[in-house]
CSV table of C-alpha atoms in Angstrom, one decimal:
chain,number,residue,atom,x,y,z
M,1,UNK,CA,-10.6,6.7,21.8
M,2,UNK,CA,-8.7,9.5,20.0
M,3,UNK,CA,-11.0,12.4,19.3
M,4,UNK,CA,-8.6,15.3,18.8
M,5,UNK,CA,-9.0,16.3,15.1
M,6,UNK,CA,-5.7,18.0,15.2
M,7,UNK,CA,-3.7,15.0,16.4
M,8,UNK,CA,-0.8,14.0,14.1
M,9,UNK,CA,-1.4,10.7,12.4
M,10,UNK,CA,0.1,8.8,9.5
M,11,UNK,CA,-2.1,7.5,6.7
M,12,UNK,CA,-0.5,4.5,5.1
M,13,UNK,CA,0.6,5.5,1.6
M,14,UNK,CA,-0.1,9.2,2.1
M,15,UNK,CA,2.2,10.4,4.9
M,16,UNK,CA,1.7,12.4,8.0
M,17,UNK,CA,-1.3,14.7,8.5
M,18,UNK,CA,-4.0,15.6,11.0
M,19,UNK,CA,-6.5,13.0,12.1
M,20,UNK,CA,-9.4,14.9,10.5
M,21,UNK,CA,-7.5,15.2,7.2
M,22,UNK,CA,-6.6,11.5,7.3
M,23,UNK,CA,-10.2,10.4,7.9
M,24,UNK,CA,-11.5,12.7,5.1
M,25,UNK,CA,-8.9,11.4,2.7
M,26,UNK,CA,-9.7,7.8,3.7
M,27,UNK,CA,-13.4,8.4,3.1
M,28,UNK,CA,-12.6,9.6,-0.5
M,29,UNK,CA,-11.1,6.2,-1.3
M,30,UNK,CA,-13.0,3.5,-3.1
M,31,UNK,CA,-14.4,0.9,-0.6
M,32,UNK,CA,-11.8,-1.7,-1.5
M,33,UNK,CA,-8.9,0.7,-1.0
M,34,UNK,CA,-10.5,2.1,2.2
M,35,UNK,CA,-10.5,-1.4,3.7
M,36,UNK,CA,-6.7,-1.8,2.9
M,37,UNK,CA,-5.8,1.7,4.2
M,38,UNK,CA,-4.6,2.2,7.8
M,39,UNK,CA,-4.2,5.2,10.1
M,40,UNK,CA,-1.4,5.1,12.8
M,41,UNK,CA,-1.0,7.6,15.6
M,42,UNK,CA,2.4,9.3,15.4
M,43,UNK,CA,2.9,9.5,19.2
M,44,UNK,CA,2.7,5.8,19.9
M,45,UNK,CA,2.5,4.2,16.5
M,46,UNK,CA,-0.8,2.4,17.3
M,47,UNK,CA,-3.2,1.6,14.4
M,48,UNK,CA,-6.7,3.0,14.7
M,49,UNK,CA,-9.5,0.4,14.5
M,50,UNK,CA,-11.8,0.7,11.5
M,51,UNK,CA,-14.8,1.0,13.8
M,52,UNK,CA,-13.2,4.0,15.5
M,53,UNK,CA,-12.5,5.6,12.2
M,54,UNK,CA,-16.1,5.1,11.1
M,55,UNK,CA,-17.4,6.5,14.4
M,56,UNK,CA,-15.1,9.6,14.2
M,57,UNK,CA,-16.1,10.2,10.5
M,58,UNK,CA,-19.8,10.1,11.3
M,59,UNK,CA,-19.4,12.3,14.4
M,60,UNK,CA,-17.5,14.9,12.3
M,61,UNK,CA,-20.0,14.7,9.4
M,62,UNK,CA,-17.5,13.1,6.9
M,63,UNK,CA,-19.4,10.8,4.6
M,64,UNK,CA,-17.8,8.1,2.5
M,65,UNK,CA,-18.0,8.4,-1.2
M,66,UNK,CA,-20.6,6.3,-3.0
M,67,UNK,CA,-19.6,2.8,-4.1
M,68,UNK,CA,-18.0,2.8,-7.5
M,69,UNK,CA,-19.6,0.4,-9.8
M,70,UNK,CA,-17.6,-2.0,-12.0
M,71,UNK,CA,-17.4,-1.0,-15.7
M,72,UNK,CA,-18.9,-4.4,-16.5
M,73,UNK,CA,-22.1,-3.5,-14.6
M,74,UNK,CA,-22.7,-0.2,-16.5
M,75,UNK,CA,-25.2,-0.7,-19.3
M,76,UNK,CA,-23.7,-0.7,-22.8
M,77,UNK,CA,-23.8,2.7,-24.4
M,78,UNK,CA,-25.7,3.1,-27.5
M,79,UNK,CA,-23.3,5.0,-29.8
M,80,UNK,CA,-25.7,5.6,-32.7
M,81,UNK,CA,-28.1,7.4,-30.3
M,82,UNK,CA,-25.3,9.4,-28.8
M,83,UNK,CA,-24.0,10.4,-32.3
M,84,UNK,CA,-27.5,11.2,-33.5
M,85,UNK,CA,-28.1,13.5,-30.5
M,86,UNK,CA,-24.7,15.2,-31.1
M,87,UNK,CA,-25.6,15.8,-34.8
M,88,UNK,CA,-29.0,17.3,-33.9
M,89,UNK,CA,-27.4,19.9,-31.7
M,90,UNK,CA,-24.4,20.7,-33.8
M,91,UNK,CA,-24.3,23.9,-36.0
M,92,UNK,CA,-24.4,23.4,-39.8
M,93,UNK,CA,-20.8,24.6,-40.6
M,94,UNK,CA,-19.3,22.2,-38.1
M,95,UNK,CA,-21.3,19.4,-39.7
M,96,UNK,CA,-20.1,20.3,-43.1
M,97,UNK,CA,-16.5,20.3,-41.9
M,98,UNK,CA,-17.0,16.9,-40.2
M,99,UNK,CA,-18.5,15.5,-43.4
M,100,UNK,CA,-15.7,16.8,-45.6
M,101,UNK,CA,-13.1,15.3,-43.2
M,102,UNK,CA,-14.9,12.0,-43.3
M,103,UNK,CA,-14.8,12.0,-47.0
M,104,UNK,CA,-11.1,12.7,-47.1
M,105,UNK,CA,-10.4,10.0,-44.5
M,106,UNK,CA,-12.6,7.5,-46.3
M,107,UNK,CA,-10.7,8.1,-49.7
M,108,UNK,CA,-7.3,7.2,-48.2
């Protein structure tokens, strides 16, 4: 098992770098992209196994990013509530300018 963090490797799609940098970069990818990525040793062009990459990442304290949720799974935003909160916090002159602009736009 390769354990030298300074060994030169090639991360597919990113180029040549050290092993530690390649694993850190790979852990920043979304889970689906991470599964498709590959790390190859420069010296013998051998692909590192995903289990070996996961073991090295955990031993070096490199955590993968949290799973990214699909936009369809995110609850629908309630725009009237968001706008109401923005209006409550806005200063009066900016509200007056926004109102006047709204009137001008509505007349056209």
